[in-house]
Coordinates of C-alpha atoms and ligand atoms in Angstrom, one line a residue:
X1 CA -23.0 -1.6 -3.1
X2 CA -22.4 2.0 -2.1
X3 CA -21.2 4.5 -4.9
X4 CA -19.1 8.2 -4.1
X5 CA -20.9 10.8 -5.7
X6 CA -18.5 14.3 -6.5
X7 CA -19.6 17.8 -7.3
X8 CA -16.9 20.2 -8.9
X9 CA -15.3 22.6 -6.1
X10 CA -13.7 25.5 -5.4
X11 CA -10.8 26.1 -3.1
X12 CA -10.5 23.7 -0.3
X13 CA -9.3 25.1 3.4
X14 CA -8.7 22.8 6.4
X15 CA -6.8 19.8 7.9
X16 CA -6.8 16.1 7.2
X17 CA -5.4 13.8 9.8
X18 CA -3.4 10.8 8.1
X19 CA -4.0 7.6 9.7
X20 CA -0.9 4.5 10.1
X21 CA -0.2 2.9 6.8
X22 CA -2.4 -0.2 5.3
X23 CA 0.9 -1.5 4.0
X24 CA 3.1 -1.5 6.6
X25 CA -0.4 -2.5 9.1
X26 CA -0.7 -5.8 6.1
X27 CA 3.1 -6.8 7.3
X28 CA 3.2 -6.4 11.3
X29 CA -0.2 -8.2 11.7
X30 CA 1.5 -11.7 10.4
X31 CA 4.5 -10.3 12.5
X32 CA 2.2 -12.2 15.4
X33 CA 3.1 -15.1 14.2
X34 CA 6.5 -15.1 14.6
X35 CA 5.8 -14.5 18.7
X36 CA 4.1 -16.9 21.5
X37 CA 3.9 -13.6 23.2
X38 CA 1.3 -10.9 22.1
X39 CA 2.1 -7.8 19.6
X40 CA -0.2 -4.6 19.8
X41 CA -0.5 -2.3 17.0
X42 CA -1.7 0.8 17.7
X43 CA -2.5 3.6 14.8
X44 CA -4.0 1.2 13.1
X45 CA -5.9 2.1 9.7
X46 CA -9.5 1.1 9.9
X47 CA -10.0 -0.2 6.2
X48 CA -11.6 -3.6 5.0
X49 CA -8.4 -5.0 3.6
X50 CA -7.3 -5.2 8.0
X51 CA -10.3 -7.1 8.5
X52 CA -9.4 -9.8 5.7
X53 CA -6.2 -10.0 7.6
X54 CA -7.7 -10.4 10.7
X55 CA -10.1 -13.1 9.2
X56 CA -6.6 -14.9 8.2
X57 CA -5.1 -14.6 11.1
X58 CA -7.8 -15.8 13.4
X59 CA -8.4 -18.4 10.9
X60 CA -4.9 -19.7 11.8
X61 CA -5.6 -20.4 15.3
X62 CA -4.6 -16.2 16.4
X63 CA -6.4 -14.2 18.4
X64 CA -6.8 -10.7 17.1
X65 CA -9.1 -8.0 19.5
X66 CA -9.7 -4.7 17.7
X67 CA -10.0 -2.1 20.0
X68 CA -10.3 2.0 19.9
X69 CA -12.7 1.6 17.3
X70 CA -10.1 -0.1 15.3
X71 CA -7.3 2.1 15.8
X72 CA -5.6 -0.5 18.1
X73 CA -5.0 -3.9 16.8
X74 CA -4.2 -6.3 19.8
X75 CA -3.2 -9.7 18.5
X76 CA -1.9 -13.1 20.3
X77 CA -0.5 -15.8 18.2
X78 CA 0.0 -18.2 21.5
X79 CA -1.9 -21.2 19.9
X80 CA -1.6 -21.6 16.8
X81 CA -4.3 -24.7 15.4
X82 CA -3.8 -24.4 11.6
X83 CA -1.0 -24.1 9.2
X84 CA -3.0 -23.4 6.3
X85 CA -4.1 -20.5 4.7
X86 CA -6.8 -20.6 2.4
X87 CA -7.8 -19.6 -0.8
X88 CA -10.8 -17.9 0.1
X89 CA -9.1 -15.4 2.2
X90 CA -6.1 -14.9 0.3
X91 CA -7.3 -14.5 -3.3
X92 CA -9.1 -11.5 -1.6
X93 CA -6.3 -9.8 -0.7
X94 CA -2.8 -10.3 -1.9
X95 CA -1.0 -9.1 1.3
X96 CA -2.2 -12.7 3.0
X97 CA 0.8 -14.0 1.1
X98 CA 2.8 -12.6 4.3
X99 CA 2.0 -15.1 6.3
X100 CA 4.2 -17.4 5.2
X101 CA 7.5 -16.7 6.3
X102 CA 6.4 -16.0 9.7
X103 CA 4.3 -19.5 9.8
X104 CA 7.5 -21.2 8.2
X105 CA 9.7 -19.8 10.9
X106 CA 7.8 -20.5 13.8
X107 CA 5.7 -23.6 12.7
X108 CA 8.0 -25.2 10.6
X109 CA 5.9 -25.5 8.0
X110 CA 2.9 -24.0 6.0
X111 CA 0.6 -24.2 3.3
X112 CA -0.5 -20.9 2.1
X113 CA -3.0 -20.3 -1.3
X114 CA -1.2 -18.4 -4.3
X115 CA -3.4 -15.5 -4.9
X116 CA -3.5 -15.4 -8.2
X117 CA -3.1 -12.3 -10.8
X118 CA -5.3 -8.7 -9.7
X119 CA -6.0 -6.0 -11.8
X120 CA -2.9 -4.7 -12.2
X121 CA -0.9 -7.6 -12.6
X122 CA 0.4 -10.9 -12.5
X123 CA 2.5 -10.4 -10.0
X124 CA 3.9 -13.9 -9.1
X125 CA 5.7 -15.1 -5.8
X126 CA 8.9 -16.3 -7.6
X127 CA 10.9 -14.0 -5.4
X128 CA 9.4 -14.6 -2.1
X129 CA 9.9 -18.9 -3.0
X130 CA 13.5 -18.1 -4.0
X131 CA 14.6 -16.2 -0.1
X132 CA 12.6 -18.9 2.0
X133 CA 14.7 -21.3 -0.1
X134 CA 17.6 -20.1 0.3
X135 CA 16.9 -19.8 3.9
X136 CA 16.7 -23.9 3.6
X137 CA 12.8 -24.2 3.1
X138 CA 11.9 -27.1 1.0
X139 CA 8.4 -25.2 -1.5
X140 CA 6.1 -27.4 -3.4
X141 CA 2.8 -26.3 -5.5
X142 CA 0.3 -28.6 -5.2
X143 CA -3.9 -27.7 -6.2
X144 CA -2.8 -24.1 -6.2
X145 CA -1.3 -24.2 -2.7
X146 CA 2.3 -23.8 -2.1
X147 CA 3.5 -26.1 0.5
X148 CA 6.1 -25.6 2.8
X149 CA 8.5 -26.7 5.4
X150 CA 11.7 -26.5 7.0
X151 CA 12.2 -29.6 9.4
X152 CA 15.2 -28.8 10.1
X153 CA 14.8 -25.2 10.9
X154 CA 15.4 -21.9 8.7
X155 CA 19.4 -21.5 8.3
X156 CA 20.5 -17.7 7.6
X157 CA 21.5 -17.4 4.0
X158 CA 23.0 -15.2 1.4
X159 CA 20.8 -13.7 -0.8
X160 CA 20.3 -11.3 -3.4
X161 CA 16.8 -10.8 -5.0
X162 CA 16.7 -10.1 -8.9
X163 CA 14.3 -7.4 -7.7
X164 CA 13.6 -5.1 -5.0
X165 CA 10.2 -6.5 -4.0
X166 CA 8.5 -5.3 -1.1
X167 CA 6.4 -8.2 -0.4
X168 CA 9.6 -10.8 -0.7
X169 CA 11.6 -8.6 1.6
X170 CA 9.2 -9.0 4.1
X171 CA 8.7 -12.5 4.1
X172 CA 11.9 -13.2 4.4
X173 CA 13.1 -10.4 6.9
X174 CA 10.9 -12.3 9.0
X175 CA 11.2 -15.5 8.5
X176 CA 15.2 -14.8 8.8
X177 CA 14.5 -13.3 12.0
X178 CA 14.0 -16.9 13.7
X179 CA 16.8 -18.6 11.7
X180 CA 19.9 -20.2 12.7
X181 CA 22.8 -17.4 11.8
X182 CA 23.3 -14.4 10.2
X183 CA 21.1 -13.7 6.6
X184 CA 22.3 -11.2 4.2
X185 CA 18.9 -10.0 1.9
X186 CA 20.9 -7.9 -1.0
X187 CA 18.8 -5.9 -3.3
X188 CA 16.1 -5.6 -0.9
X189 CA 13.5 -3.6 -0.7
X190 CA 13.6 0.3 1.0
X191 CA 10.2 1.4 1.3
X192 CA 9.2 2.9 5.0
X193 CA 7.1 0.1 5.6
X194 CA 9.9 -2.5 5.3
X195 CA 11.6 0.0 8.1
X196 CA 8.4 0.1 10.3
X197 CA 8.4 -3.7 10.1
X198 CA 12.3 -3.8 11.1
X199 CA 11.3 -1.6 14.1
X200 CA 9.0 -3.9 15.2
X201 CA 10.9 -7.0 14.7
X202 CA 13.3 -5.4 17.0
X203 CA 11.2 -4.3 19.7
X204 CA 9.9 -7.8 19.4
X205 CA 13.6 -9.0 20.0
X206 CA 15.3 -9.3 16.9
X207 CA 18.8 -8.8 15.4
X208 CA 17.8 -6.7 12.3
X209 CA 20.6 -4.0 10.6
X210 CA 20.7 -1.6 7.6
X211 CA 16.6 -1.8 6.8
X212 CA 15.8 1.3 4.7
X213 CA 18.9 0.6 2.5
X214 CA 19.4 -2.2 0.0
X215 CA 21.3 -4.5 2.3
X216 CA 19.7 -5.9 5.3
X217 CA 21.4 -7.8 7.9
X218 CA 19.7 -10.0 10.4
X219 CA 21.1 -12.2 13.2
X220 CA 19.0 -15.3 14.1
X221 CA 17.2 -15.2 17.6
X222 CA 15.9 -18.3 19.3
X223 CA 12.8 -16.8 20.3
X224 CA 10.4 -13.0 20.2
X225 CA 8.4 -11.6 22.7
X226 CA 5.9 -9.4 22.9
X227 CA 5.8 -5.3 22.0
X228 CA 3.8 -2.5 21.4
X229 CA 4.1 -0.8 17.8
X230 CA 2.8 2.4 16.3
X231 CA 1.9 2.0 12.9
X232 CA 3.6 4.6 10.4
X233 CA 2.2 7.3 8.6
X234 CA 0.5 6.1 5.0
X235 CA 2.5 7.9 2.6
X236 CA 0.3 7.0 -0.1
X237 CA -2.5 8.3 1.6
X238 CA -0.8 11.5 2.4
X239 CA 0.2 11.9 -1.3
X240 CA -3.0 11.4 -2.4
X241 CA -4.7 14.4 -0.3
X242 CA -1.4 16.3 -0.8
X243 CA -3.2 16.1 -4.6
X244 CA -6.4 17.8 -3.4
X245 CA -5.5 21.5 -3.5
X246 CA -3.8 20.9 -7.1
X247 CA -7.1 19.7 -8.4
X248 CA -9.0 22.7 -6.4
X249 CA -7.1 25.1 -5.2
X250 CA -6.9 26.5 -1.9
X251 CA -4.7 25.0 1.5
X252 CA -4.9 21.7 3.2
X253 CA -2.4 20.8 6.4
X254 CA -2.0 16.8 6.2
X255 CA -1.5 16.2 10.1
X256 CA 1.1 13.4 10.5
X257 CA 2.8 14.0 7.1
X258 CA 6.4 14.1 6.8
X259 CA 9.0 14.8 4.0
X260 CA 11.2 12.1 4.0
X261 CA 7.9 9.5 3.3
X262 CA 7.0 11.8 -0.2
X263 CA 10.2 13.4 -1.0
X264 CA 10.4 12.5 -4.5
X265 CA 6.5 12.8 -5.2
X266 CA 6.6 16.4 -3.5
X267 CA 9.8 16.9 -5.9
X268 CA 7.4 16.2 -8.7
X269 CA 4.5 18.8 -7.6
X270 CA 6.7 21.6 -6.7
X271 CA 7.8 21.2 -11.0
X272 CA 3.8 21.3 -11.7
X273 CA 3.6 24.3 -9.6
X274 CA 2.0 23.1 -5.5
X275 CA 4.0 24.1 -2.6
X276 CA 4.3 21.7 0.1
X277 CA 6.1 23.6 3.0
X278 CA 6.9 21.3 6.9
X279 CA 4.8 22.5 9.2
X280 CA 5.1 21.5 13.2
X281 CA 2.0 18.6 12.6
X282 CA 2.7 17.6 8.7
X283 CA 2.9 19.2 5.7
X284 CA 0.8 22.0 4.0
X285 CA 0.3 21.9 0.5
X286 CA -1.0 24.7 -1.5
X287 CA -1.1 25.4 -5.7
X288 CA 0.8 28.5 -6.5
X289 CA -1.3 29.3 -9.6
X290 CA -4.9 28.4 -11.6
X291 CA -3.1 25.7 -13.2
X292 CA -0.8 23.5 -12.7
X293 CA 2.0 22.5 -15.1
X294 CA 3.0 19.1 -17.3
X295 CA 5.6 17.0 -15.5
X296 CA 6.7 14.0 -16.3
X297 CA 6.8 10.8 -13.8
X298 CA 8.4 7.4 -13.9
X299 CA 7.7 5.0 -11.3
X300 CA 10.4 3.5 -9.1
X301 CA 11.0 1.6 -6.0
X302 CA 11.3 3.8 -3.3
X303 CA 13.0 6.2 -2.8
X304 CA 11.5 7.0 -6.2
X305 CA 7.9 8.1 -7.2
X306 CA 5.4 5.5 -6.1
X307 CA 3.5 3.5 -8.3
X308 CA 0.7 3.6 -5.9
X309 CA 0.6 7.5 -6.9
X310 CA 0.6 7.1 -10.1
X311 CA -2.9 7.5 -11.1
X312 CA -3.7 9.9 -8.8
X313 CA -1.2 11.9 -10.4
X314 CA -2.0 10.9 -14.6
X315 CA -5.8 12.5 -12.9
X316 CA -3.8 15.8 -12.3
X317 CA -2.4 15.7 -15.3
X318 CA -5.4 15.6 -17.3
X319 CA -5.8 19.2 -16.7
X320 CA -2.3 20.4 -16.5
X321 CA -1.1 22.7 -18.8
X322 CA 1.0 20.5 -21.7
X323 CA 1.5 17.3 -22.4
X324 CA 3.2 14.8 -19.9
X325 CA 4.7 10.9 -19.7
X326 CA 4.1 8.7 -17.2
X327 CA 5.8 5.4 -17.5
X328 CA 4.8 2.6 -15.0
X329 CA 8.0 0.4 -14.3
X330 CA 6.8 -1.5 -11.7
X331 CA 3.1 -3.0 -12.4
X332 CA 2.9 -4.5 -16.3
X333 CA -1.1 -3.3 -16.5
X334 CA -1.4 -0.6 -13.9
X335 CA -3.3 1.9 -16.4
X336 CA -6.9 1.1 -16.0
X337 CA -7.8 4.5 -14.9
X338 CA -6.6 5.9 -18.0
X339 CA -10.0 4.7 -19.9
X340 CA -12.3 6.3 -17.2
X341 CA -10.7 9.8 -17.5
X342 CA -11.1 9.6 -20.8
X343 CA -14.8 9.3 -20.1
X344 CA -14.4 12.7 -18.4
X345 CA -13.0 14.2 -21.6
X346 CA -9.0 13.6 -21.2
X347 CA -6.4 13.4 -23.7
X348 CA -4.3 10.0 -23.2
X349 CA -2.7 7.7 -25.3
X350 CA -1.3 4.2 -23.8
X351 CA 1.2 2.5 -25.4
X352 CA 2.6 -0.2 -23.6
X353 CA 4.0 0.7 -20.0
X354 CA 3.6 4.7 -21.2
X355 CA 1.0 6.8 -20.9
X356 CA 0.8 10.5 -22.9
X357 CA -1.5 12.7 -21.4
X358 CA -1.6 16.0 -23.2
X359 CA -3.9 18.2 -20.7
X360 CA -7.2 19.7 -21.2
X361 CA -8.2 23.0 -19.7
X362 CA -11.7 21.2 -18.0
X363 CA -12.9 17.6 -17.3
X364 CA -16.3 17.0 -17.2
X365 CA -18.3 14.4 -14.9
X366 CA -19.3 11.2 -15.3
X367 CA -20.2 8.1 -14.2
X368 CA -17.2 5.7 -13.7
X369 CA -15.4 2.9 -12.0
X370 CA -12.2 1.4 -11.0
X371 CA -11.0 -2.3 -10.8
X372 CA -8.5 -1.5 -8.1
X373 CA -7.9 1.1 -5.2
X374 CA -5.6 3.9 -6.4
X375 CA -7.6 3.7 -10.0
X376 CA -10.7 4.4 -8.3
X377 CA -9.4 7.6 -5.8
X378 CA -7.9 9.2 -9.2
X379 CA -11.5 9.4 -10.3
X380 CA -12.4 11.0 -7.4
X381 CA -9.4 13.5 -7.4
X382 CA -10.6 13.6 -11.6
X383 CA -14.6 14.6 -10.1
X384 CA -13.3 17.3 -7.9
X385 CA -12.1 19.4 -10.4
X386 CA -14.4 17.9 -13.3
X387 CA -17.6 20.4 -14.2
X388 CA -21.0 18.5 -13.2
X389 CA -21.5 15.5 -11.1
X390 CA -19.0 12.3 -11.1
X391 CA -20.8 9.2 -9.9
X392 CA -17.5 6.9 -8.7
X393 CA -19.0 3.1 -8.7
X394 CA -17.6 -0.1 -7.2
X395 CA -16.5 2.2 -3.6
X396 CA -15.4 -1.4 -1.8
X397 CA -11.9 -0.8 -3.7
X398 CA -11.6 2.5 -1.7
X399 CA -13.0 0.9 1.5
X400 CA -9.7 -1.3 1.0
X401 CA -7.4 1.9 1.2
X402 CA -8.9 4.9 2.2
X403 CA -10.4 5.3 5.9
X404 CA -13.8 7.4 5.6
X405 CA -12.7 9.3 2.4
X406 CA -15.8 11.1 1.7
X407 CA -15.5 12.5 6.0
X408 CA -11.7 13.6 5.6
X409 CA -12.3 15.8 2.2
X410 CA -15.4 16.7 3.3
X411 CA -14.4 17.9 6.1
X412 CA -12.0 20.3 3.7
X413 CA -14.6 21.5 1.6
X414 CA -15.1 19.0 -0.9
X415 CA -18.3 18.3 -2.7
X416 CA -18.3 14.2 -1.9
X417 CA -21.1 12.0 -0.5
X418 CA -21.5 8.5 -0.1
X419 CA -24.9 7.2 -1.9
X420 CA -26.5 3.5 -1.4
X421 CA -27.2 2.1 -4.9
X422 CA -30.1 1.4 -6.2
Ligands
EPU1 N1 7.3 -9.5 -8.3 C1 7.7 -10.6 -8.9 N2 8.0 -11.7 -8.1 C2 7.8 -11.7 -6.8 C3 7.3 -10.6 -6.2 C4 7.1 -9.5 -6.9 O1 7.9 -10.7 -10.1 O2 8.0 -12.8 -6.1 C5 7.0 -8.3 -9.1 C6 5.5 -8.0 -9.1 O3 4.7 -8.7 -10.0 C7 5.5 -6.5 -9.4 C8 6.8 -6.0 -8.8 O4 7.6 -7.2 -8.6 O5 5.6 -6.3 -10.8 C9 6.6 -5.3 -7.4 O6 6.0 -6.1 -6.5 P1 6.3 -6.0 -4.9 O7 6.5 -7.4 -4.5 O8 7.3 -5.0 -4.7 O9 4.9 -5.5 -4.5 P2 3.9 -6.2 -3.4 O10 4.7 -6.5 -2.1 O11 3.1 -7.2 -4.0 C10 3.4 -3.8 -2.3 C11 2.2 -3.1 -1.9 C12 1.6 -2.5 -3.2 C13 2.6 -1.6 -3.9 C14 3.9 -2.4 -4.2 C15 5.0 -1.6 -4.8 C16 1.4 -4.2 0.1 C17 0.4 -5.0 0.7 N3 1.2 -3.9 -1.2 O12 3.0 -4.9 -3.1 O13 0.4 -1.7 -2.8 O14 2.1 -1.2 -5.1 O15 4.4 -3.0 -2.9 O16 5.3 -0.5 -4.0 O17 2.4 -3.8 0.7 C18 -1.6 -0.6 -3.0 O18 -1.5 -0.3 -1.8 O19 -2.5 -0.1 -3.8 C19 -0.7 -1.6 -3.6 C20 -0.9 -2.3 -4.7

């Protein structure tokens, strides 16, 4: 297994070209399903969690071509030859749980694996079971499996979900898209991803109103078609190199960014002193002074301050000047990172869902690891700004997330190399 091996840096200088988001790419692959016609993605990240999904897709009968060197996802769900997606695919990756409202919809029925808790939660399917219900699917677990059908078809419904998940919203924004009559999802989710996945569904054919705000509105069709898609801009990869310069200093252009994906975030680092002005290909971020300054951060649903952020940020705040509170309010155990920069000499205290990070003038290196993907970038972030060398262990977690990392802040100035183990 390879390791990421940081050097601390001085200013940084260039451009880093954002690629389409992994989580919106995780929700229009299954979005083949729903179609006998094919669906091409194009700006398609090239990470390893879009080659589980392609695994589970072509494991259920799809064909999926990658083409560009990855950047273009052709797919063609024509023949479908198996309804069931297994554990061995989907305990790897969460996301395959969005395959079954598009199998349910177009198949009539489906048995998908439950994946189980991850490092940084339990996070259960309770939500996703209660919309396909309501939609008139009839959900049994058996041997870890949750099986599913609708024989007689998916009926619009009424809805309101207790929570404003991302993953439920999806399932059943899809699987509502093939149902008989109008479904009302209340409560639903607003991330951009849940938006780039209504585009889509509507080039593909279907009724879909008010995505992006917390009532959507979708008219049954009897059939999709085929369409061409281009993937959205990661927002949580933007706002993870929009962190670079605050850690080093200096002024990065993030090509692709855009406001309205990191408002709240850029909100948050314009209070810890970092400009981030709109330029005419993304944003260019830049830290006003030789430190930056203690903000605190809770974590919403979005439009609020992403929990996917959040440890990149808690990194920066290790050597802000002041003390800072970052409560996690959507993940119960989303603090792992907090035990690996104190390895590096910061100053946090955990208690519960709140983290108090009083800042430290100068990290040091060390050699770390991360149980999931954002944990394991803030240690990166941590290493760029830490004196000595940071050794970042257990990279396959990045490889999930982050395309090339150690080429795009290279290419910026950063100290970062990519080292086989021994
Ligand atoms: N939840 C339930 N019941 C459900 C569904 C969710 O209790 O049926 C809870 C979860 O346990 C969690 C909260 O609701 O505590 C939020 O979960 P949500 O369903 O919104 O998240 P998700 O769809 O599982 C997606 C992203 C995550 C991101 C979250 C929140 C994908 C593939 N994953 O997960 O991304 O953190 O939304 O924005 O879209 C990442 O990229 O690092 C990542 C973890």
């Amino acid at each position: 297994m390879d390791s990421i091996v940081v050097r601390g840096n001085g200013p940084l200088k260039g451009q880093i070209p954002i690629a389409g988001a992994k989580n919106a790419c995780l929700t229009l692959m299954p979005a083949t399903i729903l179609s006998e016609e094919p669906l091409t993605l194009t700006n398609a990240p090239r990470l390893s969690d879009i080659k589980t999904m392609t695994t589970l897709l072509q494991s259920l009968g799809a064909e999926v071509t990658s083409l560009q060197d990855g950047k273009v996802q052709a797919m063609s769900s024509h023949n479908l030859d198996n309804h069931v997606a297994d554990y061995d695919i989907v305990r790897k990756m969460r996301a395959s749980n969005l395959v079954l409202g598009p199998m349910l919809a177009r198949l009539g029925h489906a048995v998908v694996s439950l994946p189980g808790g991850c490092a940084i939660g339990a996070r259960p399917m309770d939500l996703h079971i209660y919309g396909l219900e309501k939609l008139g699917a009839e959900i049994e677990l058996k041997d870890g499996y949750l099986h599913a059908k609708a024989p007689g078809g998916l009926k619009g419904a009424e809805m309101e979900l207790a929570f404003a998940s991302v993953g439920a919203t999806e399932n059943i924004l899809m699987a509502a898209t093939l149902a008989k009559g109008t479904t009302v999802i209340r409560n639903a989710a607003r991330e951009p991803e849940i938006v780039d996945l209504a585009d889509c569904l509507r080039a593909m054919g279907a009724q879909i109103e008010g995505d992006g705000t917390s009532e959507i509105v979708v008219q049954g069709v009897d059939r999709l078609h085929g369409a061409t898609h281009q993937v959205v801009t990661d927002r949580i990869e933007l706002g993870t190199f929009m962190l670079a310069p605050a850690f080093c200093g200096g002024e990065v252009e993030l090509l692709g960014g855009r406001m309205d994906l990191v408002q709240s975030f850029a909100e948050k680092l314009d209070l810890a002193g970092i400009d981030v002005t709109e330029t005419k290909a993304g944003l260019k971020v830049a830290r006003r002074s030789d430190r930056v300054k203690a903000v605190d951060v809770t974590t919403e649903p979005f439009p609020g301050f992403p929990t996917d952020l959040q440890a990149q940020f808690m990194a920066l705040m290790c050597i802000a000047e002041g003390t800072s509170v970052l409560e996690e309010k959507i993940f119960e155990n989303r603090f792992m990172h907090a035990p690996e920069l104190i390895r590096m000499g910061a100053s946090i205290e955990v208690h519960g869902g709140t983290a108090t990070v009083h800042g430290v003038e100068q990290l040091k290196g060390a050699r770390v690891m991360a149980t999931d993907l954002r944990a394991s970038v803030s240690l990166i972030l941590a290493g760029m700004a830490a004196e000595g060398e940071t050794v970042v262990s257990r990279v396959y977690h990045l490889d999930r997330g982050y395309e090339r990392i150690e080429d795009k802040l290279g290419a910026v100035g950063a100290h970062i190399e990519r080292v086989k183990d021994q």
